[in-house]
Short mmCIF file of C-alpha atoms and ligand atoms in Angstrom, two decimals:
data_model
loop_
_atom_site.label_atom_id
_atom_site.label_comp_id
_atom_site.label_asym_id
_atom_site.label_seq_id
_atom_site.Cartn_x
_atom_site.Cartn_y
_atom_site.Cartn_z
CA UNK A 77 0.00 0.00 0.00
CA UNK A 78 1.14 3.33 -1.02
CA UNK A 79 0.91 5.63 2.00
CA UNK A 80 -1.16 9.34 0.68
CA UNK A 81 0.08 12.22 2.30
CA UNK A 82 -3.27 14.53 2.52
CA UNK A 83 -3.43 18.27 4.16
CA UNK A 84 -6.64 20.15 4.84
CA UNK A 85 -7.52 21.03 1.78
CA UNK A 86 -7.82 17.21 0.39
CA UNK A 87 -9.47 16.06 3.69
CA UNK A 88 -12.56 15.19 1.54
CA UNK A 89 -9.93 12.41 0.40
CA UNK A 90 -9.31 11.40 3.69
CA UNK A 91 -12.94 11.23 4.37
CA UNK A 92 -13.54 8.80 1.98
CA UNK A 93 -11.00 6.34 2.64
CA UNK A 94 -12.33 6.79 6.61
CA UNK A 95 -15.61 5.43 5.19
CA UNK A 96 -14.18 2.88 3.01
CA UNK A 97 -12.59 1.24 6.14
CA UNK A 98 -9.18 2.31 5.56
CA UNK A 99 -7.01 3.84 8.37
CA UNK A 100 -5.73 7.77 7.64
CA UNK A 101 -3.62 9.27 10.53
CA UNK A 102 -4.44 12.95 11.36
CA UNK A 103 -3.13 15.49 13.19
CA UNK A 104 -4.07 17.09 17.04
CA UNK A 105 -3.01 19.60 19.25
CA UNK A 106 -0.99 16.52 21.28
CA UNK A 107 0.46 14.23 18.89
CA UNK A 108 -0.56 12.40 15.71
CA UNK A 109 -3.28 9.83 15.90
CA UNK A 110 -4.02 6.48 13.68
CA UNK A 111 -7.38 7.23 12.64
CA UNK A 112 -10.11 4.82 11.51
CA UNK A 113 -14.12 4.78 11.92
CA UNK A 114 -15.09 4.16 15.19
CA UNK A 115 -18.37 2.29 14.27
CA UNK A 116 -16.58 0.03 12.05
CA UNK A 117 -15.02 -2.97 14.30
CA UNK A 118 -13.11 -4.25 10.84
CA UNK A 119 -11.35 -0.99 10.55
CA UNK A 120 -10.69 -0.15 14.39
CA UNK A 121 -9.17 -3.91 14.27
CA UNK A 122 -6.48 -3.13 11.72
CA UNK A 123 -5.42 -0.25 13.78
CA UNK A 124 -3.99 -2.71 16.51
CA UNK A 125 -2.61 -4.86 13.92
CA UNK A 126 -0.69 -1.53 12.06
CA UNK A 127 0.73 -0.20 15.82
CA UNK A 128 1.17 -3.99 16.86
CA UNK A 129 -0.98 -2.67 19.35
CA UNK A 130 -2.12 -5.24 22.63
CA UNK A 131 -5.32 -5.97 21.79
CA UNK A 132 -7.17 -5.23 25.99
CA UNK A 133 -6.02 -1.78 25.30
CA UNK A 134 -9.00 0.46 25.01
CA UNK A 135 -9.03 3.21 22.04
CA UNK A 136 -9.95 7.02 22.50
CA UNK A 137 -13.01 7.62 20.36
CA UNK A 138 -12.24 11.42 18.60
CA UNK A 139 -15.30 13.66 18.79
CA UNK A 140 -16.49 16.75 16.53
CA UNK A 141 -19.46 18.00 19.05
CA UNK A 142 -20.42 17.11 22.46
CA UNK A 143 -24.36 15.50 20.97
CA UNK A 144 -22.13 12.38 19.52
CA UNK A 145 -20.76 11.44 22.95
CA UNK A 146 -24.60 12.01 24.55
CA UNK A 147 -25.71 9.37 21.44
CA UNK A 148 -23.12 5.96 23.13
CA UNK A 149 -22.56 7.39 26.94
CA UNK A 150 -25.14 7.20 29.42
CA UNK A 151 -26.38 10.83 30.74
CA UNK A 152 -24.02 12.79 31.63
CA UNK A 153 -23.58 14.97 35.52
CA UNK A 154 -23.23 18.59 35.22
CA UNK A 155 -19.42 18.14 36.42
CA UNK A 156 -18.71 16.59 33.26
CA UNK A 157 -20.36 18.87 30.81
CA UNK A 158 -18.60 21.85 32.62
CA UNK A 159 -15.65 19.84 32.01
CA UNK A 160 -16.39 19.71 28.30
CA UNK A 161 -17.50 23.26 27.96
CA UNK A 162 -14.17 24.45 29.43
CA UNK A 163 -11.54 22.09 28.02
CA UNK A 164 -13.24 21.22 24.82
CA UNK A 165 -12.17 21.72 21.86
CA UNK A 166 -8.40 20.72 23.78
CA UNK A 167 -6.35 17.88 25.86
CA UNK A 168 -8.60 16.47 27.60
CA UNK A 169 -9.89 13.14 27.48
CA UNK A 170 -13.06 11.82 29.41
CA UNK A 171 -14.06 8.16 30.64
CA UNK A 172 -17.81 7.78 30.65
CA UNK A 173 -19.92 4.58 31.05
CA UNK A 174 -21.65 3.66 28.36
CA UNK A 175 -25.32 2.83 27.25
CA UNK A 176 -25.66 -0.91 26.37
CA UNK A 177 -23.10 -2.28 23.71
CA UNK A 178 -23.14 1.19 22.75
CA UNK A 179 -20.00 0.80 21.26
CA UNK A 180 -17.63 -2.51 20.12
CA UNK A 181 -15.26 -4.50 22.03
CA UNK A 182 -12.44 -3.96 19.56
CA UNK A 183 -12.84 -0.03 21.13
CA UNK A 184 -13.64 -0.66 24.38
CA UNK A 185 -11.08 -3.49 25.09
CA UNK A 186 -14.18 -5.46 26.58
CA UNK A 187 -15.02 -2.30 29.36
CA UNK A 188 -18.40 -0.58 30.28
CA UNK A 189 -16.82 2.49 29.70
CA UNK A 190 -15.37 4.74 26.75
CA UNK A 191 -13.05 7.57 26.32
CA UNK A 192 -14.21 10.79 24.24
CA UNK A 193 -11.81 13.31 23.09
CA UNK A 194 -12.71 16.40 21.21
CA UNK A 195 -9.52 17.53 20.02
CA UNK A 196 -8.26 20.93 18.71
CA UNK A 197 -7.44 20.47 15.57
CA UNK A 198 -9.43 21.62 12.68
CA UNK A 199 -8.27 20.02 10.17
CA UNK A 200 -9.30 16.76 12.21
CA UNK A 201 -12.43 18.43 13.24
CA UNK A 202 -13.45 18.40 9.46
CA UNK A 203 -12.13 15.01 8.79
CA UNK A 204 -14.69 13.87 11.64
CA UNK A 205 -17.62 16.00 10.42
CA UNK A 206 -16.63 15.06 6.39
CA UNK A 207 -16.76 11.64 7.30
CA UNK A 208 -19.88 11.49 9.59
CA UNK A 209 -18.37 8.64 12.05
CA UNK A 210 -16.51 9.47 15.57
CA UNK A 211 -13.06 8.15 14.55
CA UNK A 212 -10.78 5.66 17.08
CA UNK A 213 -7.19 7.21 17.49
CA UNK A 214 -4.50 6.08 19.72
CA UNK A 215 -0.85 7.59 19.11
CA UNK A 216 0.12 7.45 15.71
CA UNK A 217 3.17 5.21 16.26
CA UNK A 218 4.42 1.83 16.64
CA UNK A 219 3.66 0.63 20.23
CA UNK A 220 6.13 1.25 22.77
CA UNK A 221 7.41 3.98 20.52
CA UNK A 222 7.49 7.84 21.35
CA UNK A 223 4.47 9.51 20.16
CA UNK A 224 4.23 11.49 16.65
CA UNK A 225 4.68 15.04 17.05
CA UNK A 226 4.85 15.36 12.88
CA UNK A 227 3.83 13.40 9.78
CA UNK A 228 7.46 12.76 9.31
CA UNK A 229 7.42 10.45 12.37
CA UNK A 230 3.68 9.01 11.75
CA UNK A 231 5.52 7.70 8.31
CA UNK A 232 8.66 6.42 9.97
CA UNK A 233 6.67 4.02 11.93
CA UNK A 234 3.38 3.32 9.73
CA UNK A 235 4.48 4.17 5.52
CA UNK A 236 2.91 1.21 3.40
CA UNK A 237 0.47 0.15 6.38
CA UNK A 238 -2.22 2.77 6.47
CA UNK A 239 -3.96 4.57 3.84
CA UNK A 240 -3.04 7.95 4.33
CA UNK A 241 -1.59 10.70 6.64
CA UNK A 242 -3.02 14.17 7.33
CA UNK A 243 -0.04 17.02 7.65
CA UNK A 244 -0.65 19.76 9.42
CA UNK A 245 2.62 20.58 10.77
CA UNK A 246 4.24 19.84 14.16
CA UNK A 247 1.84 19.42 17.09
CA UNK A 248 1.49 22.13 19.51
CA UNK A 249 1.80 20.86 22.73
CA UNK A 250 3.95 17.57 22.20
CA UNK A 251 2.26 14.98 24.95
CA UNK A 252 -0.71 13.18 24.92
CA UNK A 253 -4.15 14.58 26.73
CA UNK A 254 -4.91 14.22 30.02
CA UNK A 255 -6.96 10.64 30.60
CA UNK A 256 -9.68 11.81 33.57
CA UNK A 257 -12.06 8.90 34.59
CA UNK A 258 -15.57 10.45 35.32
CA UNK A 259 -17.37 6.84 35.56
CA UNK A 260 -16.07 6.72 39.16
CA UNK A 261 -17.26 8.77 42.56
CA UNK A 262 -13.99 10.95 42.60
CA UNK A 263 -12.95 12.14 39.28
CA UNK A 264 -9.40 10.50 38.57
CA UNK A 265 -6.60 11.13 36.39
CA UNK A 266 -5.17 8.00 34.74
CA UNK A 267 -2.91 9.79 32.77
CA UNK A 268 -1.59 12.80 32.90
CA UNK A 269 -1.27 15.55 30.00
CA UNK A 270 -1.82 18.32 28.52
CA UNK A 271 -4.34 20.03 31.15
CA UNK A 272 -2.93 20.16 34.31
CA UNK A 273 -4.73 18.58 37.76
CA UNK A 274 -4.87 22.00 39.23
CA UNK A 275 -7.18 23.23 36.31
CA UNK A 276 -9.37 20.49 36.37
CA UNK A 277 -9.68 21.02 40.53
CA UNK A 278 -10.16 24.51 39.49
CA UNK A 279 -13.28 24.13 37.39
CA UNK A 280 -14.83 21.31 39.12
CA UNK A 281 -14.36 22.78 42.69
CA UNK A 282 -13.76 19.75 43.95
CA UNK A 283 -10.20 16.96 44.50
CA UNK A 284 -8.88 15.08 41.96
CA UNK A 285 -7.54 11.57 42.83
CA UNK A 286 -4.36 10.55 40.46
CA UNK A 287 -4.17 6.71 39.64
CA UNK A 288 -1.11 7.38 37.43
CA UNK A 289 1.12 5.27 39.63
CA UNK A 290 3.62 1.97 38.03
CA UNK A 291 1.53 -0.48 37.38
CA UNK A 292 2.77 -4.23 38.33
CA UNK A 293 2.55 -6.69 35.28
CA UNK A 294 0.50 -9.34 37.40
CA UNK A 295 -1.51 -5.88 38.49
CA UNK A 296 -5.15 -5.11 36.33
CA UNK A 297 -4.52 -1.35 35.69
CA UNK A 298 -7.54 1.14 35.22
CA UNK A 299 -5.92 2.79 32.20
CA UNK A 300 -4.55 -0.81 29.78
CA UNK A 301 -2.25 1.33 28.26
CA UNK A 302 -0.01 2.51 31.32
CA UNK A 303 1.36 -1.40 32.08
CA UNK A 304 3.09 -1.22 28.80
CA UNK A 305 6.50 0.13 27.76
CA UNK A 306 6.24 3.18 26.42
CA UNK A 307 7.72 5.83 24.74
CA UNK A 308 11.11 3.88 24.91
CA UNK A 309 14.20 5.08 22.48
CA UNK A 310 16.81 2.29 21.72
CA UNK A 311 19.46 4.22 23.96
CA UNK A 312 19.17 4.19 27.96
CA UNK A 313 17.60 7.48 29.04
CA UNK A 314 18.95 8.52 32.57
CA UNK A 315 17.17 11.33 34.12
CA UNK A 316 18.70 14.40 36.24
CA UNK A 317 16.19 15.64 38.86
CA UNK A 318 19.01 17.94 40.42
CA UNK A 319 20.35 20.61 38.17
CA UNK A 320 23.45 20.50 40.62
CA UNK A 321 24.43 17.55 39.07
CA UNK A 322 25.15 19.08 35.53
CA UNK A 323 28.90 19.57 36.16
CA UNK A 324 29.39 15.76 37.07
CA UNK A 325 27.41 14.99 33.90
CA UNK A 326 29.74 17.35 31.91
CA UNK A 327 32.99 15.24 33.18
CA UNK A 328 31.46 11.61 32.78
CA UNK A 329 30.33 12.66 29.27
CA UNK A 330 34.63 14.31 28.77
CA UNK A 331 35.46 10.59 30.23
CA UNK A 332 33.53 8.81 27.53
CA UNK A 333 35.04 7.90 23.81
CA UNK A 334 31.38 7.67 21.98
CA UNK A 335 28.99 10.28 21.80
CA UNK A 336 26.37 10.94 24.79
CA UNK A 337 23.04 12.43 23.93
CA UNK A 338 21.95 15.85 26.05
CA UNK A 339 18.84 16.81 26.40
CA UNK A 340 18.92 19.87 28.40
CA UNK A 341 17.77 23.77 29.12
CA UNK A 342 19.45 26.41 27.38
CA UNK A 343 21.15 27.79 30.21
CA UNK A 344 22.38 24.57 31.27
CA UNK A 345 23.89 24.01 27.56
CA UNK A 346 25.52 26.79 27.44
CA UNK A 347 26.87 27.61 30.95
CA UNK A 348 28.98 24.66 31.00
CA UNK A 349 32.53 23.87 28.70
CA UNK A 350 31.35 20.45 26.94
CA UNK A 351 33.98 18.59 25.62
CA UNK A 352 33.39 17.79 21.82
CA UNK A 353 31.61 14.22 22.35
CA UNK A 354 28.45 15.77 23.72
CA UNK A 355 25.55 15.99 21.47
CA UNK A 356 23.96 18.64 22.62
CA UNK A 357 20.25 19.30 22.12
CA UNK A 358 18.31 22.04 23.56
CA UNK A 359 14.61 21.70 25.35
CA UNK A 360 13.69 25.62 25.10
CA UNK A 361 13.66 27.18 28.10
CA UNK A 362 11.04 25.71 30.32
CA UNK A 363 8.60 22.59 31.00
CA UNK A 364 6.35 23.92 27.98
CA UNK A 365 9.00 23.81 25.15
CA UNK A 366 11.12 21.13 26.60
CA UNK A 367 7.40 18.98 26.69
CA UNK A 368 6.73 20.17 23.22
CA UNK A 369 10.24 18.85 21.79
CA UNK A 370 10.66 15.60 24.13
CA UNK A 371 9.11 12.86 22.14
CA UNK A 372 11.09 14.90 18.55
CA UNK A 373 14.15 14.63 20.23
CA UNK A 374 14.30 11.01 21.73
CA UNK A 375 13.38 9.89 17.86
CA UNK A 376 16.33 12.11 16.57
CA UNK A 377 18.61 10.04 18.63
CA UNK A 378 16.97 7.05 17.88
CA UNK A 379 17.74 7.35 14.27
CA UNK A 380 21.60 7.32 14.96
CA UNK A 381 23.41 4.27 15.66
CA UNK A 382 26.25 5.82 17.54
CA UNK A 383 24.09 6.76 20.55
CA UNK A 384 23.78 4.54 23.18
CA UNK A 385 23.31 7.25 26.42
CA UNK A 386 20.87 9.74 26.24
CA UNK A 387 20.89 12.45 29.32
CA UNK A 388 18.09 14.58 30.04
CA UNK A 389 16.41 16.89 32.33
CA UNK A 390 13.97 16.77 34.67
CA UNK A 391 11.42 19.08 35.65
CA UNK A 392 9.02 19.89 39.00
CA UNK A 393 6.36 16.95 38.21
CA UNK A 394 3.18 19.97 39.11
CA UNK A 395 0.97 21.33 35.86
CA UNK A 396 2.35 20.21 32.76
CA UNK A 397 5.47 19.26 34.21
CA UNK A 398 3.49 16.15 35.63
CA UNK A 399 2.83 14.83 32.07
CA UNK A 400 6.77 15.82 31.10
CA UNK A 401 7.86 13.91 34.04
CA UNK A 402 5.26 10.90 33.46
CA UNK A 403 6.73 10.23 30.01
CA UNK A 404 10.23 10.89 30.71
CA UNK A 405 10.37 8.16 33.54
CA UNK A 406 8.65 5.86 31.33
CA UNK A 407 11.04 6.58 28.61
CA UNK A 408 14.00 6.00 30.84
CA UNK A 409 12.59 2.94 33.28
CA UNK A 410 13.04 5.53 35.86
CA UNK A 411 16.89 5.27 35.46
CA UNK A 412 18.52 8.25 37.30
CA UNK A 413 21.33 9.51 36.16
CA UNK A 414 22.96 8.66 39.78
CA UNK A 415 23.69 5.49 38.47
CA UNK A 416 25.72 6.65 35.79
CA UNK A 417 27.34 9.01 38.36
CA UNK A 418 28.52 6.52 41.23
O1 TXA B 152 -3.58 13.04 23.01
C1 TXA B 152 -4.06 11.90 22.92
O2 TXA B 152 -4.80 11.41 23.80
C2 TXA B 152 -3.71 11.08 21.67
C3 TXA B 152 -4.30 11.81 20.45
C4 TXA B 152 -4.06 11.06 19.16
O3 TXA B 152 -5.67 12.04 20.66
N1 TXA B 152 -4.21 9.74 21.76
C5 TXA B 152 -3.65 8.80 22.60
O4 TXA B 152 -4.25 7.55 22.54
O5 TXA B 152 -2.72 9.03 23.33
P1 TXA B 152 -3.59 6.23 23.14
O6 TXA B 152 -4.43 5.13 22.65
O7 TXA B 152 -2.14 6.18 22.78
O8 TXA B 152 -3.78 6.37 24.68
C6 TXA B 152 -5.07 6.28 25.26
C7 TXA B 152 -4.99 5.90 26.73
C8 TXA B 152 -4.44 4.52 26.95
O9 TXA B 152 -3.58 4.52 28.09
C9 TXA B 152 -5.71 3.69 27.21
O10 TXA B 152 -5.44 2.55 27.98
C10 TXA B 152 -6.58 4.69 27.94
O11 TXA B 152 -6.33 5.92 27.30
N2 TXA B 152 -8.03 4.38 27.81
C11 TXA B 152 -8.78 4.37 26.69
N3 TXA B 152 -10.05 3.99 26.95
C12 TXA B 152 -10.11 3.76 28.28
C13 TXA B 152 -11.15 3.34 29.18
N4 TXA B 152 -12.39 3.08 28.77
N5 TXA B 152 -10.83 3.22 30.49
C14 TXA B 152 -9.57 3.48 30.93
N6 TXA B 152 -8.56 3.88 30.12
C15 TXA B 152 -8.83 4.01 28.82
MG1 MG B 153 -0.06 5.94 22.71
#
């Protein structure tokens, strides 16, 4: 299969090969999703078999308008529609039971519940309305991969195996949405993202309870996704929490013959004398830009052969710094960089 790349003026394109069953990735405000018609179970099956996807692990179901998700959940509480008034179109995803087989198995990984994201993204928002279906869309990428932040990494991982790709430039804000569970009494984050716990608090008036904790392989996790490996380059990723470590890193890195990946603040790169070894890659200036270029980055380095260390900073794990630090320690195996150091 040749792979069409599409853009928002041949989304009608797009639309079609949505209704013909075929899988077209498109673009959000997070990161690229694999995109096929959510009331087709043939089609949402081929998108597990294109990411090599585990096949209990639910799929988000990509809305254009708050009436489709009334049509499969059950009624929704007025904490939930705020939820969706404030944070919709944007990163937010919501977990809502649904009515009687409302929805198929292949989406639901077998649960009473389904998650609804309307994202912001307009040329996906006309893909959805052109094509008159909800559309299924986890991460555009090969599982265990980091997410696709462009169309050049959606065709890295997926040329020949889907239908077509919608480019729309780089995403925006570089990690996935936030996964909040409002099927339960206390709203509850599985997943951290793009909107921070303290705005959802905010809004609602109320706690949040976080269930984004390491899941055990024997354990049954309420989000399937977060017992898998994730976001994992070929290198080893060590993580420095403490930006007093820098100048140690600096003289392991002048102590090593290959080249060492850094993934680091500006200030940080250019404060300290690196030797000539250090590849040197700069995060921006703060938790926004360094979450917006994370997953970009750990591919760059994954393309190379000759790096086998990647280094990178850590950040205060509040706001969006939670979903930075989230991915990070799954990208690394929450390896510190203390054990490079001792
Ligand atoms: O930003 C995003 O959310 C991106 C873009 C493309 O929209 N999508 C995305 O999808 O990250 P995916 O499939 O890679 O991650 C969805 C997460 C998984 O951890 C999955 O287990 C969880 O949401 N999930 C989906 N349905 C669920 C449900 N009914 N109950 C609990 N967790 C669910
Ligand atoms: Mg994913």
């Amino acid at each position: 299969m040749k792979t069409k790349i599409l853009n928002k003026a041949t989304i009608k394109e797009g639309a079609a090969l949505i209704n013909a069953g075929q899988l077209v990735a498109f673009p959000t405000e997070t990161v690229y999703g694999l995109g096929a018609d959510a009331t087709n179970e043939a089609a949402v099956k081929q998108v597990y078999a294109a990411k090599g996807r585990p096949s209990d692990n639910p799929l988000i179901v990509h809305v254009a308008d708050i009436e489709t998700v009334q049509k499969y959940a059950q009624p929704l509480d007025d904490a939930s529609l705020k939820l969706m008034n404030t944070f919709w179109p944007g990163p937010l995803t919501l977990i809502f039971k649904l009515k009687p087989n409302a929805l198929s198995k292949s989406v639901t990984g077998g649960l009473d519940t389904a998650a609804f994201r309307f994202p912001a993204n307009q040329a996906t928002l006309d893909l959805i309305i052109t094509a008159g279906v909800p559309l299924v869309g986890p991460s555009a990428n090969t599982s265990g991969k980091p997410s696709p932040t462009t169309a050049k990494h959606v065709l890295h991982d997926l040329d020949g195996k889907i239908a077509a790709v919608v480019d729309d430039g780089p995403t925006k804000v570089g990690v996935e949405s936030t996964v909040l569970d409002m099927s339960v009494t206390v709203p509850t984050i599985l997943r951290p993202g793009g909107i921070a716990k303290e705005q959802l608090e905010t809004i609602l008036g109320t706690k949040v309870n976080d269930e984004h904790h390491h899941v055990g392989v024997t354990e049954v996790p309420k989000a399937p996704g977060m017992k898998y490996k994730h976001y994992a380059p070929n290198a080893q990723v060590y993580i420095v929490n403490d930006d007093n470590d820098w100048t140690a890193v600096r003289d392991w890195v002048a102590a090593q013959t290959k080249p060492v990946g850094i993934m680091t603040t500006d200030d940080i790169k250019n404060q300290l004398d690196w030797p000539a070894n250090a590849e040197l890659i700069s995060l921006g200036n703060d938790v926004i830009s360094a979450s917006h270029l994370l997953f970009k980055e750990l591919r760059e380095f994954d393309n190379r052969n000759d790096v086998d260390t990647i280094i990178v900073k850590g950040f205060e794990p509040t706001g969006l710094g939670a979903a930075y630090m989230n991915r990070l320690n799954k990208s690394a195996g929450q390896t510190y960089v203390g054990e490079l150091l001792k």
